[in-house]
CSV table of N, CA and C and ligand atoms in Angstrom, one decimal:
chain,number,residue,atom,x,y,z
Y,80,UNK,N,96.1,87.9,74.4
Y,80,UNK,CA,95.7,89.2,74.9
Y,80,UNK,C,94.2,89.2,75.2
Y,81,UNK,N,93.7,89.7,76.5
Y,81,UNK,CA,92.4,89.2,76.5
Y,81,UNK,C,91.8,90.9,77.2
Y,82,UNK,N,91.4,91.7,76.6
Y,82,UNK,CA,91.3,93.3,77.2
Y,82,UNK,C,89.8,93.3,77.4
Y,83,UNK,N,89.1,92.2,77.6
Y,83,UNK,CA,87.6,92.8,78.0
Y,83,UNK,C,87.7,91.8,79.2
Y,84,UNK,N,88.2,91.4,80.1
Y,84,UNK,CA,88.3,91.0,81.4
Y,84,UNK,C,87.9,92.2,82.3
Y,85,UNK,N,86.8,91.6,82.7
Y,85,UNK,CA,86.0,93.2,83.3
Y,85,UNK,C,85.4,92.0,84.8
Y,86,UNK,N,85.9,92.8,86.1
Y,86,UNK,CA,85.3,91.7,86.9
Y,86,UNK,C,85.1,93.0,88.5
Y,87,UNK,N,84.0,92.4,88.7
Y,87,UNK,CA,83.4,93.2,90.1
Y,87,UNK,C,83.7,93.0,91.5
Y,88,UNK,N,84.2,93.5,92.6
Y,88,UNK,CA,84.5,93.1,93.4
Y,88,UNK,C,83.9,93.6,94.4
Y,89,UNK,N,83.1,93.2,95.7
Y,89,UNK,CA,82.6,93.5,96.3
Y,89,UNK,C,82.9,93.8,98.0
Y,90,UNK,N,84.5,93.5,97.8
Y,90,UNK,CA,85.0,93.4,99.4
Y,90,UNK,C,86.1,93.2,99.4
Y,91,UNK,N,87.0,93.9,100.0
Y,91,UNK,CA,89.2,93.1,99.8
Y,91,UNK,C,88.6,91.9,100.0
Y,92,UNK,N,88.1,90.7,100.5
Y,92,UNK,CA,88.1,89.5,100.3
Y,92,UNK,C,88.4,89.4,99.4
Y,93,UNK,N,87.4,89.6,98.5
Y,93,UNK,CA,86.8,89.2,96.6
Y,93,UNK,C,88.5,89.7,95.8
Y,94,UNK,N,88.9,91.2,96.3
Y,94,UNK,CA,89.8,91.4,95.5
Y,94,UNK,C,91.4,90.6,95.7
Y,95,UNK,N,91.3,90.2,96.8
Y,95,UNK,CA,92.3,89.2,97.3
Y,95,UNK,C,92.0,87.7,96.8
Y,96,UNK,N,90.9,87.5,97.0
Y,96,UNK,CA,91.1,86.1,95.9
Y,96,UNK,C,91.2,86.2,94.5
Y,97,UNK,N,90.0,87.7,93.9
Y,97,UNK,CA,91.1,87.8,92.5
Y,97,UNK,C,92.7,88.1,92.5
Y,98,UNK,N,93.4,88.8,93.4
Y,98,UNK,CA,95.0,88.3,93.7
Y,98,UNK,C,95.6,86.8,93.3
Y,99,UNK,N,94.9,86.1,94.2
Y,99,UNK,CA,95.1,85.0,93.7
Y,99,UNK,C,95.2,84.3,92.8
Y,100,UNK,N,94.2,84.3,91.9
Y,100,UNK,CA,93.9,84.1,90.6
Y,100,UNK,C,94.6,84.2,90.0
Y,101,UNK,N,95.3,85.9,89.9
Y,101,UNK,CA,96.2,86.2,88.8
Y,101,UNK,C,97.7,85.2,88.7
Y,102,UNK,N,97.7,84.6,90.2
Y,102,UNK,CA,99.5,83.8,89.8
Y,102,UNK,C,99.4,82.6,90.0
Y,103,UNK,N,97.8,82.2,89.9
Y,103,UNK,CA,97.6,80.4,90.0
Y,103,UNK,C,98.1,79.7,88.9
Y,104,UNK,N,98.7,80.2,87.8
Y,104,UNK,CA,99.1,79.3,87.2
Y,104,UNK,C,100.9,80.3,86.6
Y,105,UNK,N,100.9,81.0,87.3
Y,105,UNK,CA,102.1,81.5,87.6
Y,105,UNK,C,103.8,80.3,87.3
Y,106,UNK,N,104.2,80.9,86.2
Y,106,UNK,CA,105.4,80.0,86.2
Y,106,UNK,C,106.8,80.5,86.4
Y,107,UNK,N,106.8,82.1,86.7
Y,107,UNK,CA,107.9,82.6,87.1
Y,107,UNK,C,108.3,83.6,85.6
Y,108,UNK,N,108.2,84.9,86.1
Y,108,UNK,CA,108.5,85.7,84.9
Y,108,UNK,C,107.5,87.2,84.3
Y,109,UNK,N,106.3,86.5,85.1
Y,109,UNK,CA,105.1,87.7,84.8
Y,109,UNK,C,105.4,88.9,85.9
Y,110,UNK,N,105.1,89.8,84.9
Y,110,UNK,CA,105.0,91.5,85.3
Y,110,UNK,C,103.1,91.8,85.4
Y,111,UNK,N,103.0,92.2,86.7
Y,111,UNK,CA,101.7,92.9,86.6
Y,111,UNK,C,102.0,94.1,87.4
Y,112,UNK,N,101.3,95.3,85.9
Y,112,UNK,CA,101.0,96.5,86.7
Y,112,UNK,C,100.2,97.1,87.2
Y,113,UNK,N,99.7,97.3,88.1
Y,113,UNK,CA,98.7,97.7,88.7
Y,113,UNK,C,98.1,99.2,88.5
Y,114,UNK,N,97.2,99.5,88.0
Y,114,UNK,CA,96.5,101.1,88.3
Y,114,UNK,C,95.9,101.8,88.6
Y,115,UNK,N,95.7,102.8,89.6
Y,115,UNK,CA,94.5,102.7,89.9
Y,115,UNK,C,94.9,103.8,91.3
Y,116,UNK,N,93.7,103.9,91.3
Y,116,UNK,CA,93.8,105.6,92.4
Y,116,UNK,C,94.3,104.9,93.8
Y,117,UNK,N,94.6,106.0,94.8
Y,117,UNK,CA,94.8,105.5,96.1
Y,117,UNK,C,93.9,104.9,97.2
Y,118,UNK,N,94.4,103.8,97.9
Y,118,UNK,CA,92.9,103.1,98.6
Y,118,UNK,C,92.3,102.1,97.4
Y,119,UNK,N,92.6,102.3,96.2
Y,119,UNK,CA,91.9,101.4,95.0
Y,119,UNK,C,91.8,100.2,95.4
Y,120,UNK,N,93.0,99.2,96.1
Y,120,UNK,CA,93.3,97.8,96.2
Y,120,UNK,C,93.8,97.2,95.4
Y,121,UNK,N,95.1,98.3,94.8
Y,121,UNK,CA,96.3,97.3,94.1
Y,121,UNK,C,97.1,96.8,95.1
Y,122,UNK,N,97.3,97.1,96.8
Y,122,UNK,CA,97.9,96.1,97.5
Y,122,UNK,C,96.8,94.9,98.0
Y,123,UNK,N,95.9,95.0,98.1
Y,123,UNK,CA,95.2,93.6,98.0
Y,123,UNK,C,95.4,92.8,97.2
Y,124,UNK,N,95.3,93.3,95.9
Y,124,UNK,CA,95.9,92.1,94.9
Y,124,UNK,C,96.7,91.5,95.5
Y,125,UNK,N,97.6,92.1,95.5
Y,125,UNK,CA,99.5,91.9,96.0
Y,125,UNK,C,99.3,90.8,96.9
Y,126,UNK,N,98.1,91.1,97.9
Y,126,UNK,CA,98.2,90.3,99.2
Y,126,UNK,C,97.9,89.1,99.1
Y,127,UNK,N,96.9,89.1,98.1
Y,127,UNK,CA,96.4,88.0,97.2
Y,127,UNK,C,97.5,86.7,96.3
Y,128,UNK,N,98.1,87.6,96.0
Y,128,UNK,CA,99.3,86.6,95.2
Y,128,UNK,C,99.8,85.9,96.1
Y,129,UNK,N,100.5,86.7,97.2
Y,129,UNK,CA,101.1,86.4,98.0
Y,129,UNK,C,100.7,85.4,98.7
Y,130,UNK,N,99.8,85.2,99.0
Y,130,UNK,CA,98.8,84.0,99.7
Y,130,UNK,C,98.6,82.6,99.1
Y,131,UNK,N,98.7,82.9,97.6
Y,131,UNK,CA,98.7,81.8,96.8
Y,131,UNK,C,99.4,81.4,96.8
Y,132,UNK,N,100.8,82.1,96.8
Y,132,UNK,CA,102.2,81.1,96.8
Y,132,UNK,C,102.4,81.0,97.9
Y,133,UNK,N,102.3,81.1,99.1
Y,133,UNK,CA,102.3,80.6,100.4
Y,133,UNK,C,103.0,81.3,100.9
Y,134,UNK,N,103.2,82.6,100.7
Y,134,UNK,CA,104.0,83.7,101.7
Y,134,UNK,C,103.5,83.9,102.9
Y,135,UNK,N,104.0,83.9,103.8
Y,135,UNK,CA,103.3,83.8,105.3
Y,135,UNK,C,103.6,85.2,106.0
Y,136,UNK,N,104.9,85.8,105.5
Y,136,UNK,CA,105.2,87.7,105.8
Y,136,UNK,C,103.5,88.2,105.1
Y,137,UNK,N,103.4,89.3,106.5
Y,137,UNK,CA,102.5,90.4,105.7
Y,137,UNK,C,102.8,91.2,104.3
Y,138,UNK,N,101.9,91.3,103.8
Y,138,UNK,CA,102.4,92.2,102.4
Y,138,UNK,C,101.5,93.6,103.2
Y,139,UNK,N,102.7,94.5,103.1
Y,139,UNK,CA,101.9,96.4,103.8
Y,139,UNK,C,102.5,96.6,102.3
Y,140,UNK,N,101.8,98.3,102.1
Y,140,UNK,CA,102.5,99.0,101.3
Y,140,UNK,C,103.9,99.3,101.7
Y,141,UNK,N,105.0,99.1,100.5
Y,141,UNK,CA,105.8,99.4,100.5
Y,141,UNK,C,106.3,101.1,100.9
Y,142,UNK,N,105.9,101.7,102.4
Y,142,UNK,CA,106.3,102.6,102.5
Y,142,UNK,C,107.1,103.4,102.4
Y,143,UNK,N,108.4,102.9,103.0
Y,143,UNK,CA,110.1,103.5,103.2
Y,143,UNK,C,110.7,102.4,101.9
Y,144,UNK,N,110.1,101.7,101.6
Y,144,UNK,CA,111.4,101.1,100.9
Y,144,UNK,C,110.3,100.6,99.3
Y,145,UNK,N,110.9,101.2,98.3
Y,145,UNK,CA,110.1,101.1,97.0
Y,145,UNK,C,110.1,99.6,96.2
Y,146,UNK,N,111.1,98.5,97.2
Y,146,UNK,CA,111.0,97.4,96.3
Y,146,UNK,C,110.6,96.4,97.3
Y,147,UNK,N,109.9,95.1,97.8
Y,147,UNK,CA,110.0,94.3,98.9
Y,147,UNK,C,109.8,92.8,98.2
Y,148,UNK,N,110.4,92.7,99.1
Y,148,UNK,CA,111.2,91.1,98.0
Y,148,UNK,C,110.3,90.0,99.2
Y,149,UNK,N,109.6,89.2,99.0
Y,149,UNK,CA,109.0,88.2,99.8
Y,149,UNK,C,109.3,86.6,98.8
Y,150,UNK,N,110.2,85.9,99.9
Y,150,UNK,CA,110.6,84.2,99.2
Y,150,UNK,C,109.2,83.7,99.8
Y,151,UNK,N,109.3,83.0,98.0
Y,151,UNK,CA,108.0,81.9,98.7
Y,151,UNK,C,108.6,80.3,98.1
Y,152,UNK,N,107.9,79.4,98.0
Y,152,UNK,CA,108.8,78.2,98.2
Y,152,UNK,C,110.0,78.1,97.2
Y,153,UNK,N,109.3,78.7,95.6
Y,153,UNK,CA,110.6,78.3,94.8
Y,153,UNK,C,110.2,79.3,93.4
Y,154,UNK,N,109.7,80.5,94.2
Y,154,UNK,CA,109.7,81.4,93.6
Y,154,UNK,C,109.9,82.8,94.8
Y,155,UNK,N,110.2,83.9,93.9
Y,155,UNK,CA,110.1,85.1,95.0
Y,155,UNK,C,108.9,85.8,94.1
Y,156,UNK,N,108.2,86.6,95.2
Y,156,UNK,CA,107.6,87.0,94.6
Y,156,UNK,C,107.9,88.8,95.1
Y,157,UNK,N,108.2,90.2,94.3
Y,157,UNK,CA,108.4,91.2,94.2
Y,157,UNK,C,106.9,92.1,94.3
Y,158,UNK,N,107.5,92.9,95.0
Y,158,UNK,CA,105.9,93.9,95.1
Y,158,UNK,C,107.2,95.5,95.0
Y,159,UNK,N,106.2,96.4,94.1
Y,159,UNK,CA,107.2,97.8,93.7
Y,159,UNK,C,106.0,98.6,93.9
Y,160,UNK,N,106.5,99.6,94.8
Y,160,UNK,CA,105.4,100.8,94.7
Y,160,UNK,C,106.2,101.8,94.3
Y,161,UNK,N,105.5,102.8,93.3
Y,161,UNK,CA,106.8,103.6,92.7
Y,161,UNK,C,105.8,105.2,93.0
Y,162,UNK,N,104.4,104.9,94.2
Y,162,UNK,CA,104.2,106.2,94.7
Y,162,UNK,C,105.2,107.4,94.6
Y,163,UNK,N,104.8,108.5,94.1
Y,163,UNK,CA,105.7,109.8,93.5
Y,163,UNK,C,106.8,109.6,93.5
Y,164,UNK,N,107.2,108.8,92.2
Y,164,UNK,CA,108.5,108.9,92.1
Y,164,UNK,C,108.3,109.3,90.7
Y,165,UNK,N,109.0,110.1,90.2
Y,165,UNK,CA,108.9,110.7,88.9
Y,165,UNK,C,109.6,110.3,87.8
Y,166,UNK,N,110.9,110.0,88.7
Y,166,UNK,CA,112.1,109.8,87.5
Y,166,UNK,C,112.8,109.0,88.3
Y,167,UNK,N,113.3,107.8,87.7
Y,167,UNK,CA,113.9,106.3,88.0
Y,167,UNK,C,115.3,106.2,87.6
Y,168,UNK,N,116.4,106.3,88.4
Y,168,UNK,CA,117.6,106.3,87.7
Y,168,UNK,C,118.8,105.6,88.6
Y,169,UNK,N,119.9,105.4,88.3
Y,169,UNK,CA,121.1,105.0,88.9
Y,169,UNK,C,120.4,103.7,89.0
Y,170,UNK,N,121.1,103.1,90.2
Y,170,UNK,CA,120.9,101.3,90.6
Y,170,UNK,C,120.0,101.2,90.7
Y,171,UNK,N,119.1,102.1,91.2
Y,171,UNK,CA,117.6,101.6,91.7
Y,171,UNK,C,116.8,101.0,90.2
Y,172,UNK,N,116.9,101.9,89.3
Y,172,UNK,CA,116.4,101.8,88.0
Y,172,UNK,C,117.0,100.6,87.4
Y,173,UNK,N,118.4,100.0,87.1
Y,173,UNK,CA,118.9,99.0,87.1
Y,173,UNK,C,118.9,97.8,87.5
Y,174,UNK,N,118.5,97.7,89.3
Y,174,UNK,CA,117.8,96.8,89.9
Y,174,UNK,C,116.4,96.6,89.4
Y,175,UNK,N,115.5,97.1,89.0
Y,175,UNK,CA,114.3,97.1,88.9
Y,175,UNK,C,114.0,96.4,87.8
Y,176,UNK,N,115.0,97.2,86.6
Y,176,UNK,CA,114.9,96.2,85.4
Y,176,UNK,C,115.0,94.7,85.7
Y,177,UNK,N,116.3,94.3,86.3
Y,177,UNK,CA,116.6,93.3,86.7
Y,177,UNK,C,115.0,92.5,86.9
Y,178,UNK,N,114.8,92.7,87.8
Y,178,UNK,CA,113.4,91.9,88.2
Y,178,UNK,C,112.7,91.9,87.7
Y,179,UNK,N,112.3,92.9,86.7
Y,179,UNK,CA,111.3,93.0,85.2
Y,179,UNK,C,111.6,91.6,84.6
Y,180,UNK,N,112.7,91.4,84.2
Y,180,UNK,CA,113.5,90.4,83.4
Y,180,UNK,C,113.3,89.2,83.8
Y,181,UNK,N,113.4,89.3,85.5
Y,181,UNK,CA,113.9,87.8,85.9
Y,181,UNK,C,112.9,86.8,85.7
Y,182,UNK,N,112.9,85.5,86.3
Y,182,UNK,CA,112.0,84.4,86.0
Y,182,UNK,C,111.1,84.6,87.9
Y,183,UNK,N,110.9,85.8,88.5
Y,183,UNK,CA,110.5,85.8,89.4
Y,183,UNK,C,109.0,86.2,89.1
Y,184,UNK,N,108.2,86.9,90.3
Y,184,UNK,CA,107.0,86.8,89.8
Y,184,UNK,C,106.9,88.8,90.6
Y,185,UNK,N,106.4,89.5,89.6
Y,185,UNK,CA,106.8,90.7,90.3
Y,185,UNK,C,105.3,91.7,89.8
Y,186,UNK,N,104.6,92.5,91.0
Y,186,UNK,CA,103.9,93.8,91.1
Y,186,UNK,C,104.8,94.7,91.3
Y,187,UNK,N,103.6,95.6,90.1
Y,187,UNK,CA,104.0,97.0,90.3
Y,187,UNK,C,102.9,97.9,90.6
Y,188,UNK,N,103.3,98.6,92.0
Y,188,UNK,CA,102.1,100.1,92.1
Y,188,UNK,C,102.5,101.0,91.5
Y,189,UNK,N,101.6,101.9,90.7
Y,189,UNK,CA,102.1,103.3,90.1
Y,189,UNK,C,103.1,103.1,89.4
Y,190,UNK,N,102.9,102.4,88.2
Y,190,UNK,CA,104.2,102.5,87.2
Y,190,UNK,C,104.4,103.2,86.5
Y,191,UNK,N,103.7,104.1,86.5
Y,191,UNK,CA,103.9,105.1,85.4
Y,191,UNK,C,105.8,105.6,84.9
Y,192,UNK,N,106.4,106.0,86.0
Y,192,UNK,CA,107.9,105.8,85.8
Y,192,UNK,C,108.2,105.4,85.2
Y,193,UNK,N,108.2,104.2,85.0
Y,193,UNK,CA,108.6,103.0,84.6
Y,193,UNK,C,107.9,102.2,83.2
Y,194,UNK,N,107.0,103.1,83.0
Y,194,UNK,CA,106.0,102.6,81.5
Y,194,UNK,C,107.4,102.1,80.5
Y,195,UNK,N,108.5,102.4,79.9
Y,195,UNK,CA,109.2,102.6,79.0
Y,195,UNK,C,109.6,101.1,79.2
Y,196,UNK,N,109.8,100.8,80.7
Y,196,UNK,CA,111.0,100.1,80.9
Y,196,UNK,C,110.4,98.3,80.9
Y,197,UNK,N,108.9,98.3,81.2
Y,197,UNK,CA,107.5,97.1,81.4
Y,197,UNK,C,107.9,96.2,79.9
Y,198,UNK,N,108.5,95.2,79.9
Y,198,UNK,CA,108.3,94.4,79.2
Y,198,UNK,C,107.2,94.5,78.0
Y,199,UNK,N,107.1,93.7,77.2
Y,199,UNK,CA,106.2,93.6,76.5
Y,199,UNK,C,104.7,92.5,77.0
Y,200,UNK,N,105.6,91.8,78.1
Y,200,UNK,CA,104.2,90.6,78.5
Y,200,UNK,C,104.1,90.8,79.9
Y,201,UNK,N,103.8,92.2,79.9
Y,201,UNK,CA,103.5,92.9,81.1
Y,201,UNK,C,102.1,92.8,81.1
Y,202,UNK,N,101.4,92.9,82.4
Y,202,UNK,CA,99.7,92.4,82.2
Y,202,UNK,C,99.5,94.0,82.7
Y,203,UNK,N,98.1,94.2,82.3
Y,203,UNK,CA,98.0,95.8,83.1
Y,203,UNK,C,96.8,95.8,83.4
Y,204,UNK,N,97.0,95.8,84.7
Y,204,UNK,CA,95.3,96.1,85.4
Y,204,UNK,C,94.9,97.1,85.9
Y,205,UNK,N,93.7,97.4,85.5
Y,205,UNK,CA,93.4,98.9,86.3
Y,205,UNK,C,91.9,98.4,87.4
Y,206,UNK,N,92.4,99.0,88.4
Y,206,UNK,CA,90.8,99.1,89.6
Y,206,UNK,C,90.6,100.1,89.9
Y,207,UNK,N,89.3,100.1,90.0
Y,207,UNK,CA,88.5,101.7,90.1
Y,207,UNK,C,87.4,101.6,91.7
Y,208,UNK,N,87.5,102.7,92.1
Y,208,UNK,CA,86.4,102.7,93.2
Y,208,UNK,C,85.3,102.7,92.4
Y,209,UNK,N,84.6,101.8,92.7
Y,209,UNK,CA,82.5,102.4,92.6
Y,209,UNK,C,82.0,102.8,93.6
Y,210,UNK,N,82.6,102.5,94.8
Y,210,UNK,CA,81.7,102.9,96.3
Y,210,UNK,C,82.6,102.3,97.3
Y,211,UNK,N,82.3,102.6,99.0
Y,211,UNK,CA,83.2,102.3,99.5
Y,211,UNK,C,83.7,100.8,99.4
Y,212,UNK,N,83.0,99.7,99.3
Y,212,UNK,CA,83.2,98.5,99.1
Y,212,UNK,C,83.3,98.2,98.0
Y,213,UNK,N,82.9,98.7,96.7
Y,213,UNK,CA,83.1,97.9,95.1
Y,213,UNK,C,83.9,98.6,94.3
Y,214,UNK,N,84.8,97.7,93.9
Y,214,UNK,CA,85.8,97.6,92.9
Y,214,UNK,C,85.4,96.8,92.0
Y,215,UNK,N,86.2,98.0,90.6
Y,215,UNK,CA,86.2,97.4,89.3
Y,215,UNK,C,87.4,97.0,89.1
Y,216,UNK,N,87.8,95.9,88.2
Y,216,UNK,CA,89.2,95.2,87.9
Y,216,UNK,C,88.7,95.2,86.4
Y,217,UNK,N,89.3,95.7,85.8
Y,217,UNK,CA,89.5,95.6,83.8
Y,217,UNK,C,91.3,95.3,84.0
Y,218,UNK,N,91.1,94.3,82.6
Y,218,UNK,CA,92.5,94.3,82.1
Y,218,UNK,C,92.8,95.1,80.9
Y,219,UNK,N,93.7,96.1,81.2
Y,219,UNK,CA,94.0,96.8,80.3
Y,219,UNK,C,94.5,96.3,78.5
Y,220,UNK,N,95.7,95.5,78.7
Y,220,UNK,CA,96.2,94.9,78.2
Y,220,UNK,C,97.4,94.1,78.9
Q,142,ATP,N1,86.3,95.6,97.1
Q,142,ATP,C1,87.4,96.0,97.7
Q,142,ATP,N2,88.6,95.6,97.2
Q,142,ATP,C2,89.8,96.1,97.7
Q,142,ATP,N3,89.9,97.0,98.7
Q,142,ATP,C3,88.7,97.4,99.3
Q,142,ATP,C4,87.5,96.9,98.8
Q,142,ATP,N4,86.5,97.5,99.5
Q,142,ATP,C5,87.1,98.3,100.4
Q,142,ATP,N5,88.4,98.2,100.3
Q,142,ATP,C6,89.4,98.9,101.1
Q,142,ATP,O1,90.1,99.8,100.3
Q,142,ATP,C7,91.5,99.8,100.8
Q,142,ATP,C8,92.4,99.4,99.7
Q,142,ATP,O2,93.7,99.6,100.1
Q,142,ATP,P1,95.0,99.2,99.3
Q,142,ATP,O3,96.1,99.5,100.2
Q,142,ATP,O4,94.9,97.9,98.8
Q,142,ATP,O5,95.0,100.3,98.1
Q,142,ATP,P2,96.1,100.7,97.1
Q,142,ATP,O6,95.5,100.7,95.8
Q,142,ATP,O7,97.3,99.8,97.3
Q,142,ATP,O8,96.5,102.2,97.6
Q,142,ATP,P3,97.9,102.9,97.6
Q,142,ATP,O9,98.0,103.6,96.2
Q,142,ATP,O10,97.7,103.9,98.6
Q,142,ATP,O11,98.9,102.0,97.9
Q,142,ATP,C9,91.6,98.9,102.0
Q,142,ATP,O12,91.4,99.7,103.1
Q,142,ATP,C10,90.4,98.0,101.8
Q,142,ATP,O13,89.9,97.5,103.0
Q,143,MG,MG1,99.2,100.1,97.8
């Protein structure tokens, strides 16, 4: 557990290569939740992972569809935005677990929903605006 990971970002560049970072040594199975206001750059992260493992699809916010599944060589990697969704239920909720569980490698935007359901070696990051260009990245826990 390492909760004083406090790191400054000065441009989606910076926060796309911290993306990266987070799944460089990625072995299939981590949950990261992402937090953070809107515009923050929890999908830059995302876009960031994605680049590491060699996804070559664009990563957009998940607009119309709350779950987007992107294969990368010999992992998938999951991106979840759970923008106002309040309450999680039927298959969708059961699918989601699913991927929580699996040995894939999966984000979450706006978990809050879903707090109950986040593993225990779930990572949690929160990014904050400082200004239009700087972002703060702390690990929660
Ligand atoms: N240092 C920075 N890091 C990340 N994004 C930045 C930074 N500086 C400016 N930006 C801009 O902030 C926006 C972040 O958008 P992004 O879609 O990643 O946010 P988000 O947290 O996923 O928001 P939403 O909750 O709406 O999905 C982008 O337009 C990006 O260009
Ligand atoms: Mg987003």
């Amino acid at each position: 557990m390492n909760s004083e990971v406090s790191i400054i970002s000065r441009s989606p560049k910076e926060t796309i290569e911290f993306g990266k970072s987070l799944v460089q040594d990625a072995r299939g199975g981590e949950v990261f939740a992402l937090i953070g206001e809107l515009g923050a750059g929890k999908t830059q992260i995302v876009k960031g992972a994605a680049i590491a493992l060699g996804i070559e699809a664009e990563v957009t916010s998940p607009t119309f569809n709350i779950v987007h599944c992107y294969e990368a060589k010999n992992k998938t990697l999951y991106h979840i935005d759970l923008y106002r969704i309040e309450k999680l239920e039927g298959s969708l909720r059961l699918y989601i677990e699913e991927i929580l569980h699996s040995k894939e490698i999966c984000f979450i935007e706006w978990p809050g929903s879903i707090e109950q359901l986040l593993p225990p070696w779930t990572q949690y990051w929160q990014i904050s605006i400082i200004s239009e260009n700087e972002r703060k990245i702390i690990r929660l826990r």
